[in-house]
C-alpha cells in the first residue's frame, strides 16, 4: 500500500461554498491546500473519528469527522482511484471503494499503489464499541446511526453529524408511550448540541417495544468485564430500547429515571396535554416532571415555586396545569382531560408542592 495519496482538483465545502485545491492523504493525516489562498488545513490521523465515502454533485465525496466534532467535506473524487504510476488505470475491483465504507477494509489489490480512501481512515482511527443503525430520533429529527465510543457517542445522519461526550450527559430517562407499544429514551445534555441556530438540550429516541436485537460488543470478554464489572457482557440480546439504554447507562455511569407510582385515569403513567403549539405527554416523576416531545421540558420539584390548576368549564371538559419556577419561568400544560384532575391533584399534594388554586368550575 502506498504511503501517500494526492488528488488535484478537489473541492473543500465550507459553509456552502466550494474551494478548489489539492488533497493529500497519508498515514499521518489529511492535508488540504487551497489553490487560491494557499491556506493549508492539516488534520492529524490521531484526531480522526470517522470517514464516510458518498455520492455528491461533483462525483464522489469524502466526509471526515474529528474526535472534537469538526466535520470536513471534500468533493470531486472519481469512483475508483489509482495514484500509482507503476500500475496506471482504475482499480479493477469495485469492492475496494465501497459505497459506504464505514466498517469495511479494502481487500488486497493487484496494483501495489491502489488503495481505497477508507484504508487511510481505518489505519488512523479506532473502532466503536458497538453501533446501532437507523434509530428514530425525534429531536433532532431524523434517523441516525449511533456509534458508541469509550468517551463519546457519535450520531451520523443523512445531513448532520453530532459528537456527544459522555461528560455532557446530565440525565437519562426511559418513558413508556401512552399507547403502550412504544418507548421514549431521553438524554439530557449540557451544553446542548447545535444545528445551525437551534440548540438541542435533549436527545429523544423513539422505539417500538417489539423490536429486538442481538448485540456483540467490539471488545474481548476480559476487557468487557474489567471495564463494565458485570453491567454489560460481550454478547447481549433483548428489546432494542433495552439494549440502547443499558449500554448508555454503563458508558455514562448514570441512573436511568423511569416514571414512579403515578397513574392517570386510563392507567397510563403520563397525561396527554398541549404545550405551546404542540400536543405531547407530561410524565409526573418521583422528583419532577418531564414533557415530551416538542419542545421537551424537564422541571425538578426543587425548582418549583408553585403549581396552579387553572379553572376549566363543563363545556370544555379540560383544564390547564401551570407551573411557575423559583426563577419566575412559567410553563402551561393545557387541554388536559378533566378526568385527570383528581389523579394529578393527589400526586402534587403528596409531593408537598405549593398549590395556588385548588378548584375547578363545575
CSV table of C-alpha atoms in Angstrom, one decimal:
chain,number,residue,atom,x,y,z
A,1,UNK,CA,0.0,0.0,0.0
A,2,UNK,CA,1.3,3.4,-0.9
A,3,UNK,CA,2.2,5.8,2.0
A,4,UNK,CA,0.6,8.8,0.4
A,5,UNK,CA,-2.3,9.6,-1.9
A,6,UNK,CA,-2.5,13.0,-3.7
A,7,UNK,CA,-5.5,14.4,-5.5
A,8,UNK,CA,-5.7,17.6,-7.6
A,9,UNK,CA,-8.9,19.5,-8.4
A,10,UNK,CA,-10.6,18.5,-5.1
A,11,UNK,CA,-13.2,20.9,-3.7
A,12,UNK,CA,-13.5,21.6,0.0
A,13,UNK,CA,-17.0,22.5,1.1
A,14,UNK,CA,-17.1,25.4,3.6
A,15,UNK,CA,-20.4,26.9,4.6
A,16,UNK,CA,-22.0,26.1,1.3
A,17,UNK,CA,-19.1,27.4,-0.9
A,18,UNK,CA,-16.7,25.2,-2.8
A,19,UNK,CA,-13.0,25.9,-2.5
A,20,UNK,CA,-10.7,24.1,-5.0
A,21,UNK,CA,-7.3,22.8,-4.1
A,22,UNK,CA,-5.1,19.8,-3.6
A,23,UNK,CA,-5.7,17.0,-1.1
A,24,UNK,CA,-3.1,14.7,0.4
A,25,UNK,CA,-3.9,11.6,2.4
A,26,UNK,CA,-1.2,9.8,4.4
A,27,UNK,CA,-0.8,7.6,7.4
A,28,UNK,CA,0.0,10.8,9.4
A,29,UNK,CA,-3.2,12.5,8.4
A,30,UNK,CA,-5.0,14.7,5.9
A,31,UNK,CA,-3.7,17.9,4.3
A,32,UNK,CA,-5.8,20.2,2.0
A,33,UNK,CA,-4.2,23.3,0.3
A,34,UNK,CA,-6.5,25.9,-1.1
A,35,UNK,CA,-5.4,26.8,-4.6
A,36,UNK,CA,-6.5,30.4,-4.5
A,37,UNK,CA,-5.5,31.5,-1.0
A,38,UNK,CA,-2.7,29.0,-0.3
A,39,UNK,CA,-4.3,28.2,3.1
A,40,UNK,CA,-3.4,24.8,4.4
A,41,UNK,CA,-5.7,22.6,6.6
A,42,UNK,CA,-3.9,19.8,8.5
A,43,UNK,CA,-5.8,17.1,10.3
A,44,UNK,CA,-3.7,14.6,12.3
A,45,UNK,CA,-4.6,10.9,12.0
A,46,UNK,CA,-5.0,10.7,15.7
A,47,UNK,CA,-7.8,13.4,15.5
A,48,UNK,CA,-10.0,11.4,13.1
A,49,UNK,CA,-13.1,9.7,14.4
A,50,UNK,CA,-14.9,8.6,11.2
A,51,UNK,CA,-14.8,8.8,7.4
A,52,UNK,CA,-17.7,8.4,5.0
A,53,UNK,CA,-17.5,7.9,1.3
A,54,UNK,CA,-20.6,9.2,-0.6
A,55,UNK,CA,-22.0,10.3,-3.9
A,56,UNK,CA,-22.2,14.1,-4.4
A,57,UNK,CA,-23.0,16.5,-7.2
A,58,UNK,CA,-19.3,16.6,-8.3
A,59,UNK,CA,-19.0,12.9,-8.4
A,60,UNK,CA,-17.9,11.3,-5.1
A,61,UNK,CA,-17.0,12.9,-1.8
A,62,UNK,CA,-15.2,12.2,1.4
A,63,UNK,CA,-16.7,13.4,4.7
A,64,UNK,CA,-14.3,13.3,7.7
A,65,UNK,CA,-15.4,13.7,11.4
A,66,UNK,CA,-12.8,14.5,14.0
A,67,UNK,CA,-13.0,13.5,17.7
A,68,UNK,CA,-13.7,17.1,18.7
A,69,UNK,CA,-16.8,17.2,16.5
A,70,UNK,CA,-15.5,19.1,13.4
A,71,UNK,CA,-16.7,17.9,10.0
A,72,UNK,CA,-14.6,18.3,6.8
A,73,UNK,CA,-16.1,17.6,3.4
A,74,UNK,CA,-14.1,17.1,0.2
A,75,UNK,CA,-15.8,16.6,-3.2
A,76,UNK,CA,-14.6,15.8,-6.8
A,77,UNK,CA,-13.3,12.3,-6.5
A,78,UNK,CA,-13.7,9.7,-9.2
A,79,UNK,CA,-15.3,6.4,-8.2
A,80,UNK,CA,-12.0,4.5,-8.5
A,81,UNK,CA,-8.6,5.9,-7.9
A,82,UNK,CA,-5.0,4.7,-8.5
A,83,UNK,CA,-2.2,7.2,-8.0
A,84,UNK,CA,0.5,4.6,-8.7
A,85,UNK,CA,2.4,5.3,-11.9
A,86,UNK,CA,3.6,1.7,-11.9
A,87,UNK,CA,0.1,0.5,-12.4
A,88,UNK,CA,-2.0,3.1,-14.3
A,89,UNK,CA,-5.7,2.9,-14.6
A,90,UNK,CA,-8.6,2.4,-12.2
A,91,UNK,CA,-8.8,-0.2,-9.5
A,92,UNK,CA,-10.3,-3.2,-11.2
A,93,UNK,CA,-12.2,-4.4,-8.2
A,94,UNK,CA,-15.1,-2.0,-7.3
A,95,UNK,CA,-15.2,-3.5,-3.8
A,96,UNK,CA,-12.0,-1.6,-3.0
A,97,UNK,CA,-14.2,1.5,-2.8
A,98,UNK,CA,-17.5,0.5,-1.2
A,99,UNK,CA,-20.4,2.9,-1.3
A,100,UNK,CA,-20.5,3.2,2.5
A,101,UNK,CA,-17.0,2.3,3.7
A,102,UNK,CA,-17.6,2.8,7.4
A,103,UNK,CA,-16.6,-0.6,8.7
A,104,UNK,CA,-15.2,-2.5,5.7
A,105,UNK,CA,-11.5,-2.8,5.0
A,106,UNK,CA,-10.1,-2.8,1.4
A,107,UNK,CA,-9.0,-6.2,0.0
A,108,UNK,CA,-5.6,-6.8,-1.5
A,109,UNK,CA,-5.3,-5.1,-4.8
A,110,UNK,CA,-3.4,-6.3,-7.9
A,111,UNK,CA,-1.9,-2.9,-8.1
A,112,UNK,CA,0.5,-2.1,-5.2
A,113,UNK,CA,-0.3,1.6,-5.3
A,114,UNK,CA,-4.1,1.3,-5.5
A,115,UNK,CA,-5.9,1.9,-2.2
A,116,UNK,CA,-9.3,3.0,-1.0
A,117,UNK,CA,-9.8,6.2,0.8
A,118,UNK,CA,-11.1,4.1,3.6
A,119,UNK,CA,-7.8,2.4,4.1
A,120,UNK,CA,-6.2,5.6,5.4
A,121,UNK,CA,-9.0,6.3,7.7
A,122,UNK,CA,-9.1,2.7,9.1
A,123,UNK,CA,-5.4,2.8,9.9
A,124,UNK,CA,-5.8,6.1,11.7
A,125,UNK,CA,-8.8,5.5,13.9
A,126,UNK,CA,-10.1,3.0,16.5
A,127,UNK,CA,-13.3,1.1,16.3
A,128,UNK,CA,-16.6,1.8,18.0
A,129,UNK,CA,-17.6,-0.4,20.9
A,130,UNK,CA,-20.9,-1.0,19.1
A,131,UNK,CA,-23.2,0.5,16.5
A,132,UNK,CA,-27.0,1.0,16.5
A,133,UNK,CA,-28.3,1.5,13.0
A,134,UNK,CA,-31.0,3.8,11.7
A,135,UNK,CA,-32.5,4.8,15.1
A,136,UNK,CA,-35.6,7.1,15.0
A,137,UNK,CA,-34.8,10.4,16.6
A,138,UNK,CA,-37.5,12.9,17.4
A,139,UNK,CA,-35.1,15.7,18.4
A,140,UNK,CA,-33.1,16.4,16.4
A,141,UNK,CA,-35.5,14.9,13.9
A,142,UNK,CA,-34.3,12.1,11.6
A,143,UNK,CA,-32.8,8.7,11.5
A,144,UNK,CA,-29.3,8.3,12.8
A,145,UNK,CA,-26.7,5.7,13.2
A,146,UNK,CA,-25.4,5.8,16.7
A,147,UNK,CA,-21.8,4.8,17.3
A,148,UNK,CA,-20.8,4.1,20.8
A,149,UNK,CA,-17.1,5.0,21.6
A,150,UNK,CA,-15.4,4.8,25.0
A,151,UNK,CA,-15.7,8.5,25.8
A,152,UNK,CA,-18.4,9.8,23.4
A,153,UNK,CA,-21.3,8.8,21.2
A,154,UNK,CA,-21.5,9.8,17.5
A,155,UNK,CA,-24.8,10.4,15.7
A,156,UNK,CA,-24.5,10.1,12.0
A,157,UNK,CA,-27.4,11.1,9.8
A,158,UNK,CA,-28.0,12.0,6.2
A,159,UNK,CA,-27.4,15.7,6.8
A,160,UNK,CA,-25.9,16.2,10.2
A,161,UNK,CA,-23.3,14.6,12.4
A,162,UNK,CA,-23.0,15.1,16.2
A,163,UNK,CA,-20.3,14.0,18.6
A,164,UNK,CA,-21.6,14.0,22.2
A,165,UNK,CA,-19.0,13.5,25.0
A,166,UNK,CA,-20.4,11.5,27.9
A,167,UNK,CA,-19.4,14.2,30.3
A,168,UNK,CA,-22.1,16.4,28.8
A,169,UNK,CA,-24.9,13.9,29.6
A,170,UNK,CA,-26.9,15.1,32.7
A,171,UNK,CA,-29.7,12.6,32.9
A,172,UNK,CA,-31.2,9.6,31.2
A,173,UNK,CA,-35.0,8.9,31.0
A,174,UNK,CA,-36.8,5.8,29.9
A,175,UNK,CA,-40.5,6.6,29.4
A,176,UNK,CA,-43.4,4.3,28.2
A,177,UNK,CA,-45.6,5.9,25.5
A,178,UNK,CA,-49.2,6.2,26.3
A,179,UNK,CA,-50.1,3.7,23.6
A,180,UNK,CA,-48.1,1.0,25.5
A,181,UNK,CA,-46.4,0.0,22.2
A,182,UNK,CA,-43.5,2.5,22.1
A,183,UNK,CA,-40.8,3.8,24.4
A,184,UNK,CA,-39.0,7.1,24.6
A,185,UNK,CA,-35.3,7.2,25.6
A,186,UNK,CA,-34.4,10.8,26.5
A,187,UNK,CA,-30.8,12.0,27.0
A,188,UNK,CA,-30.5,15.4,28.8
A,189,UNK,CA,-27.4,17.4,27.6
A,190,UNK,CA,-25.5,20.4,28.9
A,191,UNK,CA,-24.1,22.0,26.9
A,192,UNK,CA,-26.6,21.3,24.2
A,193,UNK,CA,-25.8,20.1,20.7
A,194,UNK,CA,-26.4,22.7,17.9
A,195,UNK,CA,-27.8,22.6,14.5
A,196,UNK,CA,-27.4,26.0,12.9
A,197,UNK,CA,-29.0,28.4,15.3
A,198,UNK,CA,-31.0,25.7,17.0
A,199,UNK,CA,-29.9,24.2,20.3
A,200,UNK,CA,-31.0,20.8,21.5
A,201,UNK,CA,-30.8,20.2,25.2
A,202,UNK,CA,-32.5,16.8,24.8
A,203,UNK,CA,-31.8,13.9,22.5
A,204,UNK,CA,-35.1,11.9,22.2
A,205,UNK,CA,-35.2,8.5,20.6
A,206,UNK,CA,-38.4,6.6,19.9
A,207,UNK,CA,-38.5,2.8,19.9
A,208,UNK,CA,-41.1,0.1,19.2
A,209,UNK,CA,-41.3,-2.2,22.2
A,210,UNK,CA,-41.5,-5.3,20.0
A,211,UNK,CA,-38.2,-4.6,18.1
A,212,UNK,CA,-35.5,-7.0,19.3
A,213,UNK,CA,-31.7,-7.0,18.6
A,214,UNK,CA,-28.7,-9.2,19.3
A,215,UNK,CA,-25.6,-7.2,20.1
A,216,UNK,CA,-21.9,-8.1,20.2
A,217,UNK,CA,-19.5,-5.6,21.7
A,218,UNK,CA,-16.3,-4.9,19.9
A,219,UNK,CA,-14.2,-5.9,22.9
A,220,UNK,CA,-12.9,-9.2,24.2
A,221,UNK,CA,-14.6,-10.7,27.3
A,222,UNK,CA,-11.8,-9.7,29.6
A,223,UNK,CA,-12.0,-6.1,28.6
A,224,UNK,CA,-15.7,-6.0,28.9
A,225,UNK,CA,-15.6,-7.5,32.5
A,226,UNK,CA,-12.8,-5.2,33.5
A,227,UNK,CA,-14.4,-2.0,32.2
A,228,UNK,CA,-18.1,-2.6,33.0
A,229,UNK,CA,-17.9,-5.0,36.0
A,230,UNK,CA,-20.9,-7.1,35.0
A,231,UNK,CA,-23.1,-4.2,33.8
A,232,UNK,CA,-22.5,-5.3,30.2
A,233,UNK,CA,-21.5,-8.6,28.6
A,234,UNK,CA,-19.8,-9.1,25.2
A,235,UNK,CA,-22.9,-10.8,23.8
A,236,UNK,CA,-26.4,-9.4,24.7
A,237,UNK,CA,-29.9,-9.7,23.2
A,238,UNK,CA,-33.3,-8.2,24.0
A,239,UNK,CA,-35.5,-5.3,23.1
A,240,UNK,CA,-33.7,-2.6,21.1
A,241,UNK,CA,-34.7,0.1,23.6
A,242,UNK,CA,-33.4,-2.0,26.5
A,243,UNK,CA,-30.0,-2.6,24.7
A,244,UNK,CA,-29.6,1.1,23.9
A,245,UNK,CA,-30.5,2.3,27.4
A,246,UNK,CA,-28.4,-0.4,29.1
A,247,UNK,CA,-25.3,0.4,27.0
A,248,UNK,CA,-25.7,4.2,27.6
A,249,UNK,CA,-26.2,3.7,31.4
A,250,UNK,CA,-23.0,1.7,31.6
A,251,UNK,CA,-20.9,4.2,29.5
A,252,UNK,CA,-22.3,7.4,31.0
A,253,UNK,CA,-22.4,5.8,34.5
A,254,UNK,CA,-25.7,7.5,35.4
A,255,UNK,CA,-29.0,6.1,36.7
A,256,UNK,CA,-32.0,5.9,34.3
A,257,UNK,CA,-35.1,7.8,35.5
A,258,UNK,CA,-38.4,6.0,35.0
A,259,UNK,CA,-41.9,7.0,35.9
A,260,UNK,CA,-42.9,6.4,39.6
A,261,UNK,CA,-46.2,5.4,41.0
A,262,UNK,CA,-48.4,7.9,39.2
A,263,UNK,CA,-51.2,6.5,37.1
A,264,UNK,CA,-53.7,8.6,35.2
A,265,UNK,CA,-57.4,7.7,34.9
A,266,UNK,CA,-56.7,5.4,31.9
A,267,UNK,CA,-53.9,3.6,33.8
A,268,UNK,CA,-51.1,5.3,31.8
A,269,UNK,CA,-48.1,6.8,33.6
A,270,UNK,CA,-48.4,10.1,31.7
A,271,UNK,CA,-51.0,12.7,30.8
A,272,UNK,CA,-51.9,13.9,27.3
A,273,UNK,CA,-51.7,17.7,27.0
A,274,UNK,CA,-50.5,20.5,24.9
A,275,UNK,CA,-47.5,22.7,25.5
A,276,UNK,CA,-47.2,25.8,23.3
A,277,UNK,CA,-48.3,24.8,19.8
A,278,UNK,CA,-47.8,21.0,20.1
A,279,UNK,CA,-49.5,18.1,21.7
A,280,UNK,CA,-47.5,15.8,23.8
A,281,UNK,CA,-47.2,13.8,27.0
A,282,UNK,CA,-46.5,15.0,30.6
A,283,UNK,CA,-44.8,12.5,32.9
A,284,UNK,CA,-45.1,13.0,36.7
A,285,UNK,CA,-41.8,11.6,38.1
A,286,UNK,CA,-40.6,10.9,41.6
A,287,UNK,CA,-38.6,14.1,41.7
A,288,UNK,CA,-40.0,16.3,38.9
A,289,UNK,CA,-42.0,16.5,35.6
A,290,UNK,CA,-40.8,15.8,32.1
A,291,UNK,CA,-42.8,16.7,28.9
A,292,UNK,CA,-42.1,15.1,25.5
A,293,UNK,CA,-41.6,15.8,22.9
A,294,UNK,CA,-41.8,19.2,21.2
A,295,UNK,CA,-40.3,21.1,22.9
A,296,UNK,CA,-39.1,18.8,25.6
A,297,UNK,CA,-39.2,20.2,29.2
A,298,UNK,CA,-37.8,18.9,32.4
A,299,UNK,CA,-38.7,20.6,35.7
A,300,UNK,CA,-37.4,19.4,39.1
A,301,UNK,CA,-39.6,19.7,42.1
A,302,UNK,CA,-36.9,21.7,43.9
A,303,UNK,CA,-37.1,24.3,41.1
A,304,UNK,CA,-40.9,24.8,41.5
A,305,UNK,CA,-42.3,27.8,43.4
A,306,UNK,CA,-45.9,26.8,43.0
A,307,UNK,CA,-48.4,25.0,40.6
A,308,UNK,CA,-51.8,26.1,39.6
A,309,UNK,CA,-54.9,24.2,38.4
A,310,UNK,CA,-56.4,26.7,36.0
A,311,UNK,CA,-60.2,26.8,36.1
A,312,UNK,CA,-61.9,24.8,33.4
A,313,UNK,CA,-65.6,24.6,32.5
A,314,UNK,CA,-68.0,21.8,31.9
A,315,UNK,CA,-68.2,22.7,28.2
A,316,UNK,CA,-64.5,22.4,27.5
A,317,UNK,CA,-64.1,19.2,29.7
A,318,UNK,CA,-60.5,20.2,30.2
A,319,UNK,CA,-58.2,22.2,32.4
A,320,UNK,CA,-54.7,23.7,32.4
A,321,UNK,CA,-51.8,22.8,34.7
A,322,UNK,CA,-49.5,25.7,35.3
A,323,UNK,CA,-46.0,25.6,36.9
A,324,UNK,CA,-44.0,28.6,38.0
A,325,UNK,CA,-40.4,28.1,38.9
A,326,UNK,CA,-38.4,30.0,41.6
A,327,UNK,CA,-36.7,31.9,38.8
A,328,UNK,CA,-40.1,33.2,37.5
A,329,UNK,CA,-40.4,31.0,34.5
A,330,UNK,CA,-43.9,29.8,33.7
A,331,UNK,CA,-45.0,26.6,32.0
A,332,UNK,CA,-48.6,26.0,30.9
A,333,UNK,CA,-49.7,22.5,30.0
A,334,UNK,CA,-53.2,22.9,28.5
A,335,UNK,CA,-56.1,20.8,27.3
A,336,UNK,CA,-55.8,18.2,29.9
A,337,UNK,CA,-58.8,15.9,30.2
A,338,UNK,CA,-61.0,16.8,33.2
A,339,UNK,CA,-60.8,13.1,34.4
A,340,UNK,CA,-57.1,13.6,35.1
A,341,UNK,CA,-57.7,16.3,37.6
A,342,UNK,CA,-58.1,14.2,40.7
A,343,UNK,CA,-55.1,11.9,39.9
A,344,UNK,CA,-52.8,14.9,39.2
A,345,UNK,CA,-54.0,16.9,42.2
A,346,UNK,CA,-53.4,13.9,44.6
A,347,UNK,CA,-49.9,13.5,43.1
A,348,UNK,CA,-49.0,17.1,43.5
A,349,UNK,CA,-50.4,17.2,47.0
A,350,UNK,CA,-48.5,14.1,48.0
A,351,UNK,CA,-45.3,15.7,46.8
A,352,UNK,CA,-46.0,18.7,49.0
A,353,UNK,CA,-45.8,21.2,46.2
A,354,UNK,CA,-47.4,24.6,46.8
A,355,UNK,CA,-50.8,24.7,45.1
A,356,UNK,CA,-52.0,28.2,44.1
A,357,UNK,CA,-55.6,27.3,43.0
A,358,UNK,CA,-57.3,24.2,44.2
A,359,UNK,CA,-60.7,24.4,42.4
A,360,UNK,CA,-62.3,23.8,39.1
A,361,UNK,CA,-65.6,25.4,38.0
A,362,UNK,CA,-68.4,22.8,37.9
